[in-house]
PDB file of C-alpha atoms in Angstrom:
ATOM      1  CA  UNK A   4     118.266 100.131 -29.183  1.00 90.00           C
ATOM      2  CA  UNK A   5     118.253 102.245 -26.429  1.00 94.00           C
ATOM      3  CA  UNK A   6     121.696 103.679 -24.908  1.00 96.00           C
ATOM      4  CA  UNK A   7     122.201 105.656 -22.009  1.00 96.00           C
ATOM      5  CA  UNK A   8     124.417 108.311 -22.146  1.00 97.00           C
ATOM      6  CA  UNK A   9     124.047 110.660 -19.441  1.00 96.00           C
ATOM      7  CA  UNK A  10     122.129 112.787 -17.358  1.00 96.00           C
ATOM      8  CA  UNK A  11     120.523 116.245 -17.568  1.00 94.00           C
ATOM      9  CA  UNK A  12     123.085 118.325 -15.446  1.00 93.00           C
ATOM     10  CA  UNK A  13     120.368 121.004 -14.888  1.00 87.00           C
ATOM     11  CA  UNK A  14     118.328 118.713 -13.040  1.00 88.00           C
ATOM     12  CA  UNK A  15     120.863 116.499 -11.436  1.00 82.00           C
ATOM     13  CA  UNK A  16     121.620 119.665  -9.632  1.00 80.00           C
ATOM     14  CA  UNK A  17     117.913 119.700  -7.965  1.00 81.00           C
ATOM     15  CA  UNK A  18     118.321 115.730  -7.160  1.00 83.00           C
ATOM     16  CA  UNK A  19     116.076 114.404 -10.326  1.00 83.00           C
ATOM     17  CA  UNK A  20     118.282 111.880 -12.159  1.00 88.00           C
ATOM     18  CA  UNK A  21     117.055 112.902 -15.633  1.00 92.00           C
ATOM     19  CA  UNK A  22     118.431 110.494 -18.390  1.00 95.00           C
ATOM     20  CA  UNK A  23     119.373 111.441 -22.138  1.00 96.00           C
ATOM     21  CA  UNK A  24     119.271 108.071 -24.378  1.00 96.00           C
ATOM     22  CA  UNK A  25     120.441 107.445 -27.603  1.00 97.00           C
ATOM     23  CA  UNK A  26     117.316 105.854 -29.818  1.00 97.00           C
ATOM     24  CA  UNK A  27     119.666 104.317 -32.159  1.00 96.00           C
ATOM     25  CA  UNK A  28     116.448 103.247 -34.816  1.00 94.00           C
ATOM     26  CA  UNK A  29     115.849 107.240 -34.996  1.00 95.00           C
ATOM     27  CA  UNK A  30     118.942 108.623 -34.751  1.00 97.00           C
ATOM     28  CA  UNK A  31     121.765 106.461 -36.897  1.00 97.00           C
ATOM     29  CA  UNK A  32     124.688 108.581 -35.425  1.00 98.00           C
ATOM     30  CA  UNK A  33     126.309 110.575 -33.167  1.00 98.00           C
ATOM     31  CA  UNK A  34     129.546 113.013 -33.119  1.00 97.00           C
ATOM     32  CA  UNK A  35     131.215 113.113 -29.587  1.00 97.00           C
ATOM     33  CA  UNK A  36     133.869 116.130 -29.565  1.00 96.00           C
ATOM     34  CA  UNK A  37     135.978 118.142 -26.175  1.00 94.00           C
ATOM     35  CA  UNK A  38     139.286 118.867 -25.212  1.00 88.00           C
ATOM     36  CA  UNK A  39     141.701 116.334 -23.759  1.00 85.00           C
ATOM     37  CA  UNK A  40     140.358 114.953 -20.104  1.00 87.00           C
ATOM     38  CA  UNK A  41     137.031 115.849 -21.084  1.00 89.00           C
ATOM     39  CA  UNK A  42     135.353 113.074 -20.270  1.00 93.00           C
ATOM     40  CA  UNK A  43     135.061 112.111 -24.173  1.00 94.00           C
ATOM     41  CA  UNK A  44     136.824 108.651 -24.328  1.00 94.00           C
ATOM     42  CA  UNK A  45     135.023 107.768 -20.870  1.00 95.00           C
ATOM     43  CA  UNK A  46     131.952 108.259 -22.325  1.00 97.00           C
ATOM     44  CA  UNK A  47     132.422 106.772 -25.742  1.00 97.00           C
ATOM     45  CA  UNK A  48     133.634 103.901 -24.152  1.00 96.00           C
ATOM     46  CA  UNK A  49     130.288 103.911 -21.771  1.00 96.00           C
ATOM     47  CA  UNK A  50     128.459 103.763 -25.119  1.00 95.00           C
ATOM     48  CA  UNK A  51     130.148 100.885 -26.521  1.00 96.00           C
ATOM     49  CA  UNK A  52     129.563  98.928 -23.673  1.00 95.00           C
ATOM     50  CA  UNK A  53     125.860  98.143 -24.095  1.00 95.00           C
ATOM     51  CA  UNK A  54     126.681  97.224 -28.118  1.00 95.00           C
ATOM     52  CA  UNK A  55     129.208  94.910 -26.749  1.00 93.00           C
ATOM     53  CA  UNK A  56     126.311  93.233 -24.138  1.00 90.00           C
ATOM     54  CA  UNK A  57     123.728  93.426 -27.151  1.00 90.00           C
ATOM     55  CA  UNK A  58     126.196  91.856 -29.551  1.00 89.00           C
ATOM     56  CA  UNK A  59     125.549  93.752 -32.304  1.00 93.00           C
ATOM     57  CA  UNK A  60     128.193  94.175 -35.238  1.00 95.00           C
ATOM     58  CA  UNK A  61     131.125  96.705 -34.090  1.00 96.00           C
ATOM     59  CA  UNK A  62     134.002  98.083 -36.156  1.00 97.00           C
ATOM     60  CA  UNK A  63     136.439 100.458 -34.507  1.00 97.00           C
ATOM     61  CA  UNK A  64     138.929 102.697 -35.646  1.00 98.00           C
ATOM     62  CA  UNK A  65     141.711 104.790 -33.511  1.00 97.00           C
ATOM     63  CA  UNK A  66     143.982 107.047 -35.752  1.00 96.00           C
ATOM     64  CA  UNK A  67     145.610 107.938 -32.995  1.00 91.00           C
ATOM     65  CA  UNK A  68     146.523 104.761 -31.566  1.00 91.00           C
ATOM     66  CA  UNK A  69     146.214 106.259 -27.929  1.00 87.00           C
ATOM     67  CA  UNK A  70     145.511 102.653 -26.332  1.00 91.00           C
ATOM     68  CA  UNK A  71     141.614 103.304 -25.462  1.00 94.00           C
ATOM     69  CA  UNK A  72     140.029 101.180 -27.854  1.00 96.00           C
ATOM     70  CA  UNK A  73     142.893  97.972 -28.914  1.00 94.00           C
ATOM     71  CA  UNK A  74     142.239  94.262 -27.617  1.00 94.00           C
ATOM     72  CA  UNK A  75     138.399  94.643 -27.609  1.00 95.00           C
ATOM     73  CA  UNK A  76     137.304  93.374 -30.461  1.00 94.00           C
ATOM     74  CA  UNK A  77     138.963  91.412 -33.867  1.00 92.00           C
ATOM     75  CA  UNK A  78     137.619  94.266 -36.382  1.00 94.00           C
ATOM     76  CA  UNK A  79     140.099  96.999 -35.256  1.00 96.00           C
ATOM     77  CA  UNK A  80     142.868  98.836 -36.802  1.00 97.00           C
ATOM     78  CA  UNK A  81     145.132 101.817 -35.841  1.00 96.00           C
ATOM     79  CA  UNK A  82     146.351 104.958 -37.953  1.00 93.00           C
ATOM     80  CA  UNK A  83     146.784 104.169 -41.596  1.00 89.00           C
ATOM     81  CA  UNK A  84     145.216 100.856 -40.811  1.00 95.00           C
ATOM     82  CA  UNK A  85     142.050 102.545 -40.407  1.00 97.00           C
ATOM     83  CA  UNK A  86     141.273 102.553 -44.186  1.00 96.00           C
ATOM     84  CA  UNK A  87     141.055  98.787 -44.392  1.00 97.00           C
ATOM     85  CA  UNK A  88     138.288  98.596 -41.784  1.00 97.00           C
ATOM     86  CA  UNK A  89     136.316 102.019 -42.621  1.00 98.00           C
ATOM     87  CA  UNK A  90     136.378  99.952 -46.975  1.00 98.00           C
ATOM     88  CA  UNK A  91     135.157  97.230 -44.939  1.00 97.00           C
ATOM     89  CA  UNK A  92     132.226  98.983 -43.545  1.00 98.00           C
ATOM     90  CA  UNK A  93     131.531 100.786 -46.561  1.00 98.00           C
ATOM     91  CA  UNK A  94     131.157  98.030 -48.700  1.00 98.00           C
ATOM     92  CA  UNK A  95     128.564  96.075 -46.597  1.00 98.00           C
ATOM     93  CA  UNK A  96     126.847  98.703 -46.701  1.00 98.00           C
ATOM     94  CA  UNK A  97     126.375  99.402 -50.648  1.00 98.00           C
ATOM     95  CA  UNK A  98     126.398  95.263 -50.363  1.00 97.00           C
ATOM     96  CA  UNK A  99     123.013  95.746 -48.052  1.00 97.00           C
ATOM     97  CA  UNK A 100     121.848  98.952 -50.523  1.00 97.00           C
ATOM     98  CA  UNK A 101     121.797  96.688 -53.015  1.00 97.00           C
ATOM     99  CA  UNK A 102     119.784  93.406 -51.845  1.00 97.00           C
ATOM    100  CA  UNK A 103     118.212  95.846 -49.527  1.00 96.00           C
ATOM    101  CA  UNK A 104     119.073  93.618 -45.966  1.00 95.00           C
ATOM    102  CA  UNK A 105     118.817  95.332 -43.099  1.00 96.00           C
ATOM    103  CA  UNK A 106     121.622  95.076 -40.635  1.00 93.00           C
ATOM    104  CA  UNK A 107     122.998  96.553 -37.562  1.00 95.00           C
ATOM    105  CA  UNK A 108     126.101  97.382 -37.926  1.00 97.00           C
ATOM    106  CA  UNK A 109     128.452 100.528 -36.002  1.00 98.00           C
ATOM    107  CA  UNK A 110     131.670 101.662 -37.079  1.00 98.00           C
ATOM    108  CA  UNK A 111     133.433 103.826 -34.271  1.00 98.00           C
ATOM    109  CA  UNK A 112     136.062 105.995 -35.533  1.00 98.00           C
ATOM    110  CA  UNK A 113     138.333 107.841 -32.549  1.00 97.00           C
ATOM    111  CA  UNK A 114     140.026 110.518 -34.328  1.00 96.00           C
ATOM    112  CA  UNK A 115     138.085 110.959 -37.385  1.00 97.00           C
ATOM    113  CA  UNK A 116     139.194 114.932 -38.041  1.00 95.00           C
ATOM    114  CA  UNK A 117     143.045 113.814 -37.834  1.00 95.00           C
ATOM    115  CA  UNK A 118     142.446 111.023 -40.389  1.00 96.00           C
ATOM    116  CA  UNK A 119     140.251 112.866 -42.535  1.00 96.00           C
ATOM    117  CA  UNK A 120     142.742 115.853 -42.738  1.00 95.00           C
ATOM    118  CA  UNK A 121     145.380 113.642 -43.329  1.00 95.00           C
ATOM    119  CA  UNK A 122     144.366 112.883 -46.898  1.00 95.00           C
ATOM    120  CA  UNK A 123     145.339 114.637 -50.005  1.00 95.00           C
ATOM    121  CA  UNK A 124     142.521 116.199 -52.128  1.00 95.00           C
ATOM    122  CA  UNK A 125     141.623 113.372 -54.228  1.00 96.00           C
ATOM    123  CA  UNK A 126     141.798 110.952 -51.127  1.00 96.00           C
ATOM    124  CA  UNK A 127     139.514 113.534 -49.112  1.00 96.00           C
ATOM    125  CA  UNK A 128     136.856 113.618 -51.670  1.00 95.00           C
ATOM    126  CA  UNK A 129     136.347 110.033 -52.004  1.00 96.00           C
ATOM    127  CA  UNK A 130     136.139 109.727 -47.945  1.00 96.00           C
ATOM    128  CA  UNK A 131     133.592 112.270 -47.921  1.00 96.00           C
ATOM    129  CA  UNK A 132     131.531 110.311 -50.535  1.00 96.00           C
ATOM    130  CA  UNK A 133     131.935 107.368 -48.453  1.00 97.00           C
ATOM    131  CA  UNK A 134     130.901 108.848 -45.039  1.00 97.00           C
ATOM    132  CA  UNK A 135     127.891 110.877 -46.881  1.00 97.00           C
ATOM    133  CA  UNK A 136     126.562 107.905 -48.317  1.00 97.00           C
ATOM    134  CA  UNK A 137     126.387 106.316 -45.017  1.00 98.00           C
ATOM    135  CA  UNK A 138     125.190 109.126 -43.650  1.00 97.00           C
ATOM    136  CA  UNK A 139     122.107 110.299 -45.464  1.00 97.00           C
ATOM    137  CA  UNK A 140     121.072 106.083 -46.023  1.00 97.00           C
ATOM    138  CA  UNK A 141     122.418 104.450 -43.350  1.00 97.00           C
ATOM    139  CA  UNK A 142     119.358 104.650 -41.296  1.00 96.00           C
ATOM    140  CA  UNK A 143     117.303 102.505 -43.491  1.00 97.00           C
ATOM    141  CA  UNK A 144     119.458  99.738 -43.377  1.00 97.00           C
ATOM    142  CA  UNK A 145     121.043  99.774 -40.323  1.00 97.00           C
ATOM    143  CA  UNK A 146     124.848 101.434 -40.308  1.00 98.00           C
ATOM    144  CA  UNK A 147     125.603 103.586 -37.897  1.00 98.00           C
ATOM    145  CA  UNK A 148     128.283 106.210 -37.394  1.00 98.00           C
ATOM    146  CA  UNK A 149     130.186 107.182 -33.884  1.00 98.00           C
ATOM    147  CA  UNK A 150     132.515 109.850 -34.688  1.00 98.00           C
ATOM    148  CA  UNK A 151     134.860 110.864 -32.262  1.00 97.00           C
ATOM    149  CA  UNK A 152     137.253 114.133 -32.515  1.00 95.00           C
ATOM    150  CA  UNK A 153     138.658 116.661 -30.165  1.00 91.00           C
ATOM    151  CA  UNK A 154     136.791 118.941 -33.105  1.00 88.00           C
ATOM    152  CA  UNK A 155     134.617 118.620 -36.251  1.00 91.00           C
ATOM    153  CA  UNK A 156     135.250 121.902 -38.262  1.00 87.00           C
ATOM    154  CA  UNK A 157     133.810 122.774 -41.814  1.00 84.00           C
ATOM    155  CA  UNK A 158     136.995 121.361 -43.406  1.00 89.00           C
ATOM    156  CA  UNK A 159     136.177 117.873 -42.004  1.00 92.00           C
ATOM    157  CA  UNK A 160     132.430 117.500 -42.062  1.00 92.00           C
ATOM    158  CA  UNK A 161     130.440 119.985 -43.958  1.00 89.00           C
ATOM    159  CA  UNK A 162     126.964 121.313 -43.152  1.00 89.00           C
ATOM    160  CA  UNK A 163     125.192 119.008 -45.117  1.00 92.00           C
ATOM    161  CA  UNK A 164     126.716 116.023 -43.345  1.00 94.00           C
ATOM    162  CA  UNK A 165     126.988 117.172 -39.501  1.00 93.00           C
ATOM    163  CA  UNK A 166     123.618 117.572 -39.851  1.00 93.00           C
ATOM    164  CA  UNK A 167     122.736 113.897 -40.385  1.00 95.00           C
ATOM    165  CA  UNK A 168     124.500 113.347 -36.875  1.00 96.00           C
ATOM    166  CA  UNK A 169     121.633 113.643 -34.784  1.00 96.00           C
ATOM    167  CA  UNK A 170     122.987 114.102 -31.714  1.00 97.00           C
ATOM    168  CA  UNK A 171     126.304 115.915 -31.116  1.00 97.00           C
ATOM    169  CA  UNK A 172     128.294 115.947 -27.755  1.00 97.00           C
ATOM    170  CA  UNK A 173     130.840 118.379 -26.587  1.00 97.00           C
ATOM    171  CA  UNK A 174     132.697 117.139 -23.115  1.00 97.00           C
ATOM    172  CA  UNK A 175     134.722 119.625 -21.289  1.00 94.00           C
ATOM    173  CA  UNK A 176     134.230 122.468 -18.940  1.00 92.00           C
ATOM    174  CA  UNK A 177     134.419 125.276 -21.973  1.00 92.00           C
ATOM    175  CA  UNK A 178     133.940 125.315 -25.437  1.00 93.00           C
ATOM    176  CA  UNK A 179     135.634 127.183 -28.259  1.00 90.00           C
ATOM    177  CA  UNK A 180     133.796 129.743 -30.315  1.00 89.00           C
ATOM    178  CA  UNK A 181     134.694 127.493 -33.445  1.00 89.00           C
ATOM    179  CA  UNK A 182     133.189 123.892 -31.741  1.00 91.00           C
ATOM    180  CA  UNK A 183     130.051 126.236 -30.753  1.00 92.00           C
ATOM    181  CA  UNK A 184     129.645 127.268 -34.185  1.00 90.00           C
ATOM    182  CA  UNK A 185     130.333 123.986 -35.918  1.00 91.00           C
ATOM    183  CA  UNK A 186     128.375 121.733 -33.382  1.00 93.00           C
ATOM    184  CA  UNK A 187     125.805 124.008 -31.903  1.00 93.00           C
ATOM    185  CA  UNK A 188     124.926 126.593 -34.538  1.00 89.00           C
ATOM    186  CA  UNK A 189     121.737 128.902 -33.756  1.00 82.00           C
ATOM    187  CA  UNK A 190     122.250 128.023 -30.063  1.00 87.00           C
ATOM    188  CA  UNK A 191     123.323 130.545 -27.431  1.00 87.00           C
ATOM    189  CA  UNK A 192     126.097 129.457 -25.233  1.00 90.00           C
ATOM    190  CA  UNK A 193     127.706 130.751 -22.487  1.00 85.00           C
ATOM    191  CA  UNK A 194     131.446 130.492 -23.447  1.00 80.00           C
ATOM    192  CA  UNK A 195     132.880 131.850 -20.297  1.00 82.00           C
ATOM    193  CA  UNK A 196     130.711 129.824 -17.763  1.00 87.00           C
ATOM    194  CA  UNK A 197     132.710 126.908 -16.577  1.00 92.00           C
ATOM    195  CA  UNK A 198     130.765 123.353 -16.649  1.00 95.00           C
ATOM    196  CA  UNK A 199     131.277 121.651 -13.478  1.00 93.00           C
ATOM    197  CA  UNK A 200     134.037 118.252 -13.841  1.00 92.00           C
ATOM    198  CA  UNK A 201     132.319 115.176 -16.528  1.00 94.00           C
ATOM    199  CA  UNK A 202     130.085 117.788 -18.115  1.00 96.00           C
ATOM    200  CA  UNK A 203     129.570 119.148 -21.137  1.00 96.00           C
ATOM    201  CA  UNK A 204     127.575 120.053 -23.818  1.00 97.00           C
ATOM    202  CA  UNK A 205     124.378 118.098 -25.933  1.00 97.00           C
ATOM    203  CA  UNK A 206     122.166 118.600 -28.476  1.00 96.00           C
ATOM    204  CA  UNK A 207     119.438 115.893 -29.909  1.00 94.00           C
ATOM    205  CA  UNK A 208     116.461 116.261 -31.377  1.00 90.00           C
ATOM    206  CA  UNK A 209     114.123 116.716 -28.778  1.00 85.00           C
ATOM    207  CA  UNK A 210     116.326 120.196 -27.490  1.00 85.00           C
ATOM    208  CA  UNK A 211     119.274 122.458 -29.101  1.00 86.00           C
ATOM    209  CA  UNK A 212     121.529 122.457 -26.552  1.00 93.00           C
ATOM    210  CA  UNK A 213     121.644 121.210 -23.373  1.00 95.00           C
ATOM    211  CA  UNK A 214     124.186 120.466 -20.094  1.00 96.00           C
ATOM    212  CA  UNK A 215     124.982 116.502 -20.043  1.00 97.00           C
ATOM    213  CA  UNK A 216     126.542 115.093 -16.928  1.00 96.00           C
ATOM    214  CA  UNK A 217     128.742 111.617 -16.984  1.00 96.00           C
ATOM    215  CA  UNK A 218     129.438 109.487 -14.519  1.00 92.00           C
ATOM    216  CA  UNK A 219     132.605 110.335 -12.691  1.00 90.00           C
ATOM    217  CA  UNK A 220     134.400 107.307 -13.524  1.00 89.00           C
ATOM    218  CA  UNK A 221     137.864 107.031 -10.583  1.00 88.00           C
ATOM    219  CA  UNK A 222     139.722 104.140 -12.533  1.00 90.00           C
ATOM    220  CA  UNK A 223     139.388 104.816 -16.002  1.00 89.00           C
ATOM    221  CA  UNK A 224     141.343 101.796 -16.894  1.00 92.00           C
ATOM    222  CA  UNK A 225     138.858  99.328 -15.282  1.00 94.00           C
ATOM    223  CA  UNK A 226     136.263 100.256 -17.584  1.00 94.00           C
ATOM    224  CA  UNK A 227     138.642  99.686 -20.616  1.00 95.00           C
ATOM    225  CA  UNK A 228     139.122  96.057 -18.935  1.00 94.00           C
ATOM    226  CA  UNK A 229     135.795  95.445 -19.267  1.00 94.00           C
ATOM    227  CA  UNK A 230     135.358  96.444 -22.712  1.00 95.00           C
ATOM    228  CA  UNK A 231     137.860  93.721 -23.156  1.00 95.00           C
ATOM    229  CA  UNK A 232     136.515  91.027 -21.187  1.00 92.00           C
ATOM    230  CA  UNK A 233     133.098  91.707 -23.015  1.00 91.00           C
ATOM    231  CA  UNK A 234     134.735  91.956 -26.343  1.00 90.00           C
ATOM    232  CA  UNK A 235     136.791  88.655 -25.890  1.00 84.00           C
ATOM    233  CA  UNK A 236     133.706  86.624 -24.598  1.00 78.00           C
ATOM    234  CA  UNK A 237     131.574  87.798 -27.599  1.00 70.00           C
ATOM    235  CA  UNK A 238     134.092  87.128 -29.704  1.00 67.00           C
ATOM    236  CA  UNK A 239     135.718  83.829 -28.861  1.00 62.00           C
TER     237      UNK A 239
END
């Protein structure tokens, strides 16, 4: 599947509406990070729309029960909630390991650092197991991971498993030294320059880093309507 997700701010600026997609058969998942009023939630919400229209399997998680993502779909839960649906997930997926059935499946987790951090030791090494697993494999059968934090640090996701995220998004008009370093490593950014309003940064395979533009989006709330609508016609 192919899903847009916004355009090429360097050449937006010369009038060339330049898009970056998401391949979702070559790139299982994606980590979408940025302050608060980034533009994040806007544009995670921009991606689920197409998986609602395509009707493919959808899971979502908010930890922070913030009211972005509730009443679109049955297969939702909020803060400790989360765990049901996430052991959900996770077991279709060893389920399709096993008799090797493909499926397409997403699981989109809004707040993924605070829930992660909010286990104890024990807890936090059988979620990383969990999320690694799915990680590495879940290309070849079809699971697919939208992580969504205001920041993925080294105590959340290590190396090892930020790197299966094949495309990583940073929305907001500047970026910490620690989210540079995390998401962006080996790339040279300009931490003082101020990205203009629904930009920020991207990285995919094709390119390191680049400047991703949004669509300026006046009503936020109208879009979460129509996540609903879609959600509830799929659904019924």
């Amino acid at each position: 599947m192919l899903i847009k997700l916004g355009y090429n701010e360097t050449k937006w600026k010369d009038g060339i509406k330049d898009v970056f997609f998401w391949n979702t058969a070559k790139v299982p998942h994606i980590l979408i990070s940025g302050i608060t009023g980034g533009g994040k939630t806007v544009l995670s919400q921009m991606l689920v729309n197409p998986l609602l229209a395509s009707r493919v399997d959808i899971a979502i998680c908010d930890y922070k029960a913030g009211g972005d993502w509730n009443g679109i779909i049955p297969n939702y839960a909020e803060f400790t909630k989360c765990e049901e649906v996430l052991n959900e997930f996770y077991n279709s997926f060893i389920e399709s390991v096993e008799s090797k059935v493909y499926k397409e499946k997403y699981l989109v987790f809004d707040e993924f650092s605070s829930y992660a951090l909010s286990k104890d030791t024990k807890e936090f090494k059988e979620l990383m197991s969990k999320i690694s697993h799915i990680a590495f494999m879940g290309r070849s059968f079809g699971y697919h991971l939208i992580f969504i934090s205001q920041q993925f640090n080294a105590k959340v996701l290590d190396t090892a498993i930020r790197e299966q995220f094949g495309i990583k998004i940073y929305m907001g008009s500047t970026i910490s030294t620690e989210s540079a370093t995390m998401l962006f490593p080996n790339c040279e950014i300009n931490k003082s320059l101020h990205l203009p309003s629904c930009c920020g940064y991207i990285s995919t395979p094709e390119k390191n880093i680049d400047i991703i533009r949004i669509p300026y989006i006046k009503e936020p709330d109208k879009l979460k309507k129509l996540l609903v609508q879609k959600g509830q016609a799929y659904f019924a």
